[in-house]
Short mmCIF file of C-alpha atoms and ligand atoms in Angstrom, two decimals:
data_model
loop_
_atom_site.label_atom_id
_atom_site.label_comp_id
_atom_site.label_asym_id
_atom_site.label_seq_id
_atom_site.Cartn_x
_atom_site.Cartn_y
_atom_site.Cartn_z
CA MET K 1 126.89 82.42 146.48
CA LYS K 2 126.70 85.23 143.96
CA HIS K 3 126.90 88.29 146.17
CA SER K 4 129.08 90.02 148.75
CA ARG K 5 127.35 91.68 151.67
CA ILE K 6 128.46 93.70 154.69
CA ALA K 7 127.90 91.56 157.80
CA GLY K 8 128.98 94.19 160.33
CA THR K 9 130.81 97.47 160.84
CA GLY K 10 133.20 98.97 163.39
CA SER K 11 135.20 102.13 163.92
CA TYR K 12 137.68 103.83 166.19
CA LEU K 13 138.71 107.42 166.94
CA PRO K 14 141.73 108.38 169.08
CA GLU K 15 140.95 109.95 172.46
CA ARG K 16 142.60 113.30 171.88
CA ILE K 17 140.30 115.91 170.31
CA LEU K 18 141.84 118.96 168.62
CA THR K 19 139.30 121.79 168.35
CA ASN K 20 139.28 124.80 166.03
CA ALA K 21 139.64 126.96 169.14
CA GLU K 22 143.01 125.31 169.83
CA LEU K 23 144.12 125.87 166.23
CA GLU K 24 143.24 129.56 166.64
CA ARG K 25 146.03 129.70 169.23
CA THR K 26 148.72 128.18 166.97
CA ILE K 27 147.97 129.45 163.43
CA ASP K 28 146.41 132.56 161.87
CA THR K 29 142.84 131.26 161.56
CA THR K 30 139.42 131.39 163.22
CA ASP K 31 136.81 128.82 164.18
CA GLU K 32 134.37 130.78 162.01
CA TRP K 33 136.61 130.58 158.89
CA ILE K 34 137.23 126.85 159.33
CA PHE K 35 133.58 126.01 160.02
CA THR K 36 132.20 128.15 157.18
CA ARG K 37 134.70 126.87 154.58
CA THR K 38 134.85 123.20 155.63
CA GLY K 39 132.09 122.34 158.16
CA ILE K 40 134.77 121.11 160.60
CA ARG K 41 134.65 121.94 164.34
CA GLU K 42 137.10 119.36 165.69
CA ARG K 43 139.18 116.29 164.76
CA HIS K 44 140.81 113.39 166.65
CA ILE K 45 144.59 112.98 166.81
CA VAL K 46 146.62 109.82 167.50
CA ALA K 47 148.65 109.67 170.72
CA GLU K 48 152.44 109.43 170.75
CA GLY K 49 153.34 105.81 170.07
CA GLN K 50 149.88 105.02 168.66
CA TYR K 51 149.98 103.80 165.07
CA THR K 52 147.62 103.17 162.15
CA SER K 53 147.57 99.42 162.94
CA ASP K 54 146.46 100.19 166.52
CA MET K 55 143.46 102.17 165.25
CA ALA K 56 142.74 99.51 162.61
CA LEU K 57 142.78 96.81 165.31
CA GLU K 58 140.14 98.57 167.43
CA ALA K 59 137.87 99.16 164.42
CA ALA K 60 138.35 95.57 163.19
CA LYS K 61 137.52 94.07 166.61
CA LYS K 62 134.22 95.98 166.66
CA ALA K 63 133.33 94.93 163.09
CA ILE K 64 134.11 91.28 163.91
CA GLU K 65 131.97 91.46 167.06
CA ALA K 66 129.08 93.11 165.19
CA SER K 67 129.24 90.41 162.48
CA ASN K 68 129.09 87.54 164.96
CA ILE K 69 131.71 85.56 163.04
CA ASP K 70 134.53 83.29 164.12
CA ILE K 71 137.66 85.43 163.69
CA GLN K 72 139.44 82.44 162.07
CA SER K 73 136.89 82.44 159.25
CA ILE K 74 138.44 85.67 157.90
CA ASP K 75 140.20 84.62 154.70
CA LEU K 76 141.27 88.02 153.31
CA ILE K 77 142.45 91.32 154.81
CA VAL K 78 142.54 94.47 152.67
CA LEU K 79 143.65 97.62 154.47
CA ALA K 80 143.49 101.02 152.80
CA THR K 81 145.98 103.52 154.17
CA THR K 82 148.31 106.34 153.15
CA THR K 83 150.01 106.34 156.54
CA PRO K 84 151.32 102.79 157.12
CA ASP K 85 153.13 102.02 160.40
CA ARG K 86 156.25 100.95 158.51
CA THR K 87 157.61 100.97 154.97
CA PHE K 88 157.19 97.21 155.23
CA PRO K 89 155.69 94.84 156.21
CA SER K 90 152.26 96.09 155.29
CA THR K 91 149.94 97.43 157.98
CA ALA K 92 147.52 94.66 156.94
CA CYS K 93 150.12 92.05 158.03
CA LEU K 94 150.67 93.89 161.33
CA LEU K 95 146.89 93.92 161.86
CA GLN K 96 146.67 90.22 160.98
CA GLN K 97 149.32 89.47 163.63
CA LYS K 98 147.55 91.60 166.27
CA LEU K 99 144.26 89.81 165.54
CA GLY K 100 145.93 86.39 165.78
CA ILE K 101 144.78 85.26 162.33
CA VAL K 102 147.18 83.07 160.38
CA ASN K 103 147.63 82.22 156.76
CA CYS K 104 145.12 84.42 154.91
CA PRO K 105 146.23 86.92 152.27
CA ALA K 106 146.69 90.40 153.73
CA PHE K 107 147.76 93.51 151.88
CA ASP K 108 147.65 97.32 151.97
CA LEU K 109 146.02 99.39 149.28
CA GLN K 110 147.01 102.99 148.60
CA ALA K 111 144.43 105.24 146.95
CA VAL K 112 144.52 108.07 149.53
CA CYS K 113 140.99 109.41 150.28
CA SER K 114 139.44 106.92 147.81
CA GLY K 115 141.19 104.05 149.61
CA PHE K 116 138.16 102.50 151.28
CA VAL K 117 136.09 102.49 148.08
CA TYR K 118 139.03 100.85 146.27
CA ALA K 119 139.46 98.30 149.10
CA LEU K 120 135.78 97.41 149.20
CA ALA K 121 135.70 96.99 145.42
CA THR K 122 138.79 94.75 145.61
CA ALA K 123 137.32 92.53 148.33
CA ASP K 124 133.99 92.38 146.45
CA ASN K 125 135.83 91.11 143.36
CA PHE K 126 137.75 88.49 145.39
CA ILE K 127 134.45 87.22 146.80
CA LYS K 128 132.60 87.26 143.47
CA ALA K 129 135.52 85.36 141.87
CA GLY K 130 135.29 82.72 144.61
CA ALA K 131 138.77 83.58 145.98
CA ALA K 132 137.47 84.64 149.42
CA LYS K 133 134.37 84.13 151.53
CA CYS K 134 134.89 86.45 154.48
CA ALA K 135 136.97 89.60 154.05
CA LEU K 136 138.05 92.15 156.63
CA VAL K 137 138.15 95.51 154.85
CA VAL K 138 139.68 98.45 156.71
CA GLY K 139 140.31 102.13 156.08
CA ALA K 140 142.74 103.61 158.60
CA ASP K 141 144.82 106.78 158.54
CA ALA K 142 146.94 108.90 160.86
CA MET K 143 146.87 112.00 158.64
CA SER K 144 148.16 114.15 161.52
CA ARG K 145 151.57 112.46 161.01
CA ILE K 146 151.90 113.86 157.46
CA THR K 147 150.35 117.27 158.17
CA ASP K 148 152.35 120.48 158.43
CA TRP K 149 150.61 122.03 161.45
CA THR K 150 151.95 125.48 160.49
CA ASP K 151 150.28 125.42 157.03
CA ARG K 152 146.84 126.95 157.62
CA SER K 153 145.79 126.34 154.01
CA ASN K 154 145.26 122.62 154.69
CA CYS K 155 146.16 121.54 158.25
CA ILE K 156 142.67 122.52 159.38
CA LEU K 157 141.20 119.66 157.30
CA TRP K 158 142.85 116.49 158.56
CA GLY K 159 142.07 114.05 161.36
CA ASP K 160 142.90 110.49 162.41
CA GLY K 161 140.74 107.36 162.75
CA ALA K 162 139.81 103.93 161.42
CA GLY K 163 136.74 102.13 160.14
CA ALA K 164 136.22 98.48 159.19
CA VAL K 165 133.65 96.13 157.71
CA ILE K 166 133.31 92.37 157.38
CA LEU K 167 132.32 91.54 153.81
CA GLN K 168 130.89 88.04 153.39
CA ALA K 169 129.82 85.86 150.47
CA SER K 170 126.04 85.80 150.50
CA ASP K 171 122.96 84.57 148.65
CA GLU K 172 121.32 87.91 149.43
CA GLN K 173 122.10 91.08 147.48
CA GLY K 174 124.76 93.34 148.98
CA ILE K 175 127.24 95.25 146.83
CA LEU K 176 125.44 96.03 143.57
CA SER K 177 128.25 97.73 141.65
CA THR K 178 131.65 99.36 142.12
CA HIS K 179 133.23 102.06 139.96
CA LEU K 180 136.93 102.94 140.23
CA HIS K 181 138.92 105.62 138.40
CA ALA K 182 142.32 107.33 138.48
CA ASN K 183 144.14 110.05 136.55
CA GLY K 184 147.82 110.38 137.43
CA ASN K 185 148.13 113.57 135.36
CA TYR K 186 146.90 115.40 138.47
CA ALA K 187 149.46 113.79 140.80
CA ASP K 188 151.07 117.14 141.76
CA MET K 189 147.86 118.87 142.88
CA LEU K 190 147.56 116.89 146.10
CA MET K 191 150.63 115.07 147.36
CA VAL K 192 153.33 114.36 149.90
CA PRO K 193 156.38 114.75 147.63
CA GLN K 194 158.85 112.73 149.69
CA GLY K 195 158.40 108.99 149.87
CA VAL K 196 160.75 106.06 150.13
CA SER K 197 162.63 105.87 146.81
CA ASN K 198 162.23 109.65 146.38
CA GLN K 199 163.88 111.40 149.32
CA GLU K 200 163.48 114.97 148.09
CA GLY K 201 160.93 117.64 148.99
CA SER K 202 158.34 118.03 151.69
CA LYS K 203 157.38 115.14 153.98
CA THR K 204 153.96 116.72 154.59
CA ILE K 205 150.81 117.31 152.53
CA LEU K 206 150.87 119.92 149.75
CA MET K 207 147.50 120.74 148.21
CA GLU K 208 146.14 123.19 145.67
CA GLY K 209 142.97 123.34 147.77
CA ASN K 210 140.73 125.42 145.56
CA ALA K 211 141.56 123.54 142.34
CA VAL K 212 141.14 120.18 144.10
CA PHE K 213 137.79 121.35 145.45
CA LYS K 214 136.46 122.19 141.97
CA MET K 215 137.71 118.91 140.48
CA ALA K 216 136.16 116.94 143.34
CA VAL K 217 132.72 118.51 142.90
CA ASN K 218 132.60 117.97 139.12
CA THR K 219 134.05 114.46 139.24
CA LEU K 220 131.69 113.28 141.99
CA ASP K 221 128.70 114.67 140.07
CA ALA K 222 129.73 112.54 137.08
CA ILE K 223 130.30 109.35 139.07
CA VAL K 224 126.89 109.65 140.74
CA ASP K 225 125.29 109.72 137.25
CA ASP K 226 127.42 106.74 136.07
CA THR K 227 126.59 104.66 139.15
CA LEU K 228 122.84 105.24 138.85
CA ALA K 229 122.87 104.54 135.10
CA ALA K 230 124.87 101.30 135.55
CA ASN K 231 122.17 100.01 137.90
CA GLY K 232 119.15 101.43 136.06
CA LEU K 233 118.21 103.43 139.17
CA GLU K 234 116.71 106.87 139.72
CA LYS K 235 118.11 109.41 142.19
CA SER K 236 115.09 108.80 144.42
CA ASP K 237 116.07 105.10 144.78
CA ILE K 238 119.05 106.02 146.99
CA ASP K 239 118.18 105.91 150.70
CA TRP K 240 121.50 107.15 152.08
CA LEU K 241 124.58 108.91 150.77
CA VAL K 242 127.69 107.94 152.78
CA PRO K 243 130.35 110.14 151.18
CA HIS K 244 134.03 110.67 151.84
CA GLN K 245 134.11 113.48 154.40
CA ALA K 246 136.40 116.04 152.75
CA ASN K 247 134.51 119.30 153.13
CA ILE K 248 130.82 119.90 153.94
CA ARG K 249 130.48 122.05 150.81
CA ILE K 250 131.50 119.06 148.62
CA LEU K 251 128.95 116.86 150.42
CA GLN K 252 126.23 119.49 149.97
CA SER K 253 127.01 119.74 146.27
CA THR K 254 126.68 115.95 145.75
CA ALA K 255 123.43 115.95 147.76
CA ARG K 256 122.06 118.72 145.53
CA LYS K 257 123.04 116.70 142.46
CA LEU K 258 121.06 113.75 143.88
CA GLY K 259 118.12 115.98 144.84
CA MET K 260 118.64 114.62 148.35
CA SER K 261 118.06 116.54 151.58
CA MET K 262 121.05 116.72 153.91
CA ASP K 263 119.28 114.57 156.48
CA ARG K 264 119.80 111.58 154.10
CA VAL K 265 123.54 112.33 153.93
CA VAL K 266 125.65 110.83 156.70
CA THR K 267 127.83 113.70 157.86
CA THR K 268 130.68 113.30 160.33
CA VAL K 269 133.08 115.93 158.98
CA ASP K 270 132.14 118.35 161.79
CA LYS K 271 133.54 116.01 164.46
CA HIS K 272 136.06 113.85 162.51
CA GLY K 273 137.57 116.22 159.94
CA ASN K 274 138.95 114.50 156.84
CA THR K 275 140.31 111.11 157.95
CA SER K 276 141.17 110.04 154.36
CA ALA K 277 140.61 106.26 153.85
CA ALA K 278 138.89 106.00 157.25
CA SER K 279 136.17 108.55 156.62
CA ILE K 280 133.57 106.42 154.77
CA PRO K 281 133.72 103.34 157.05
CA LEU K 282 133.69 105.67 160.09
CA ALA K 283 130.56 107.44 158.80
CA LEU K 284 128.93 104.13 157.85
CA ASP K 285 129.54 102.69 161.31
CA VAL K 286 128.15 105.80 163.04
CA ALA K 287 124.90 105.65 161.02
CA VAL K 288 124.52 101.86 161.38
CA ARG K 289 125.04 102.00 165.15
CA ASP K 290 122.70 104.96 165.75
CA GLY K 291 119.98 103.11 163.81
CA ARG K 292 119.69 105.46 160.82
CA ILE K 293 120.89 102.92 158.22
CA LYS K 294 118.77 99.78 158.23
CA ARG K 295 119.07 96.38 156.53
CA GLY K 296 117.81 96.38 152.94
CA GLU K 297 118.34 100.12 152.37
CA THR K 298 120.22 101.36 149.31
CA ILE K 299 123.49 103.14 150.11
CA LEU K 300 125.73 105.14 147.80
CA MET K 301 129.33 105.64 148.90
CA GLU K 302 131.67 107.89 146.91
CA ALA K 303 135.13 109.36 147.31
CA PHE K 304 137.69 111.59 145.61
CA GLY K 305 141.33 112.01 146.57
CA GLY K 306 145.01 112.23 145.69
CA GLY K 307 146.16 110.66 142.46
CA PHE K 308 143.64 111.78 141.45
CA THR K 309 141.62 108.72 142.37
CA TRP K 310 137.88 108.51 142.68
CA GLY K 311 135.19 105.89 142.91
CA SER K 312 131.82 104.75 144.19
CA VAL K 313 130.13 101.70 145.65
CA LEU K 314 126.38 101.13 145.45
CA MET K 315 125.01 98.54 147.85
CA LYS K 316 122.04 97.15 149.71
CA TYR K 317 122.96 97.19 153.36
O1 UT7 G 1 139.97 114.64 150.60
C1 UT7 G 1 140.77 114.76 149.48
C2 UT7 G 1 140.41 115.87 148.62
N1 UT7 G 1 140.61 117.13 149.28
C3 UT7 G 1 139.65 118.02 149.22
O2 UT7 G 1 138.61 117.75 148.69
C4 UT7 G 1 139.93 119.39 149.76
C5 UT7 G 1 139.37 120.41 148.83
N2 UT7 G 1 139.65 121.78 149.19
C6 UT7 G 1 139.07 122.44 150.24
O3 UT7 G 1 138.39 121.84 151.03
C7 UT7 G 1 139.26 123.93 150.32
O4 UT7 G 1 139.92 124.36 149.17
C8 UT7 G 1 140.03 124.44 151.57
C9 UT7 G 1 139.16 124.28 152.80
C10 UT7 G 1 141.33 123.67 151.76
C11 UT7 G 1 140.34 125.93 151.41
O5 UT7 G 1 139.13 126.67 151.20
P1 UT7 G 1 138.99 127.67 149.97
O6 UT7 G 1 137.65 128.23 150.08
O7 UT7 G 1 139.35 126.94 148.72
O8 UT7 G 1 140.04 128.77 150.34
P2 UT7 G 1 141.28 129.33 149.48
O9 UT7 G 1 142.42 128.37 149.54
O10 UT7 G 1 140.80 129.77 148.13
O11 UT7 G 1 141.65 130.62 150.30
C12 UT7 G 1 140.74 131.74 150.45
C13 UT7 G 1 141.34 132.75 151.41
C14 UT7 G 1 142.79 133.12 151.09
O12 UT7 G 1 142.98 134.47 151.43
P3 UT7 G 1 142.94 135.61 150.28
O13 UT7 G 1 144.05 135.23 149.32
O14 UT7 G 1 141.57 135.53 149.67
O15 UT7 G 1 143.20 136.86 151.05
C15 UT7 G 1 143.59 132.27 152.06
O16 UT7 G 1 144.84 132.83 152.37
O17 UT7 G 1 141.36 132.21 152.74
C16 UT7 G 1 142.69 132.27 153.28
N3 UT7 G 1 142.88 131.11 154.14
C17 UT7 G 1 142.57 131.10 155.44
N4 UT7 G 1 142.07 132.04 156.26
C18 UT7 G 1 141.86 131.71 157.55
C19 UT7 G 1 143.34 129.89 153.79
N5 UT7 G 1 143.35 129.07 154.86
C20 UT7 G 1 142.87 129.81 155.89
C21 UT7 G 1 142.63 129.51 157.26
N6 UT7 G 1 142.13 130.50 158.03
N7 UT7 G 1 142.88 128.30 157.78
#
């Protein structure tokens, strides 16, 4: 089997919805400012005692059900997150335990908002190398736990959720190409300074929003060109853009670059906010389940985030 192909998708959003109207009551902002600048109306927030692995579990169960596979056939778990339950063990191991799967490799991958693209590329390479046949790939983040809810310059962006796919070895075409990049010289522009070995500075997100915005737009334009060129495709060959949901204005800019109307762009940012590694698999699952994305269509996924990291995946669904 030469290819890796998505067999099924799943996603999960916490029950609690935090609207812009509620934020108006706690910080100096307006629904109009948030919606005009970001396209966000509301976001979901994890409950007390609810962790990233709990969201990942719900999304994974739905992806497994949609794929119609025996859960024990999963032979790799890759989980992208910036908000693990614990310092260790990995959230992937906690998810493995909750699913009752034993003895397959399971690890977390940290590439912030590009996490799902990185995780999918990693699983694709495992499968193409013959090291796995059936991978569970998850993007899950509880960004509300690392957000300073008094900082209006970025708290309005973030939300919580999880998305998952089952990626299987296949004779049919699936993932066509993956493109991953990073440039650590920009580490300070979007970060949570305090970690584990470094116990100094803020424990919540610091972002130079406007500079990050400009970098994201230019970088995503370039990766769209690279991805099309690597596959010998024209812009018009792409059926759906499933982008990382950072800000509607970034999505609109990439759509313009592709000469694509916004009704071919899967947009969830209005209801989900920016869920970091979860945003692409959440959007993919929404559009697969509502019947927009159909088997055989060509999908471009792209993301940009802290690091900086960025990347794309081109696939036949
Ligand atoms: O997913 C990972 C990558 N992350 C991103 O891609 C995020 C990229 N950045 C963004 O999405 C945008 O930069 C933000 C939405 C975070 C901010 O929008 P902006 O258009 O870049 O606004 P700004 O930071 O340049 O601020 C413009 C004005 C400022 O006021 P003055 O100095 O012009 O008087 C801010 O103080 O808007 C003010 N402002 C606000 N006003 C009302 C900033 N935040 C708010 C707010 N409500 N929440």
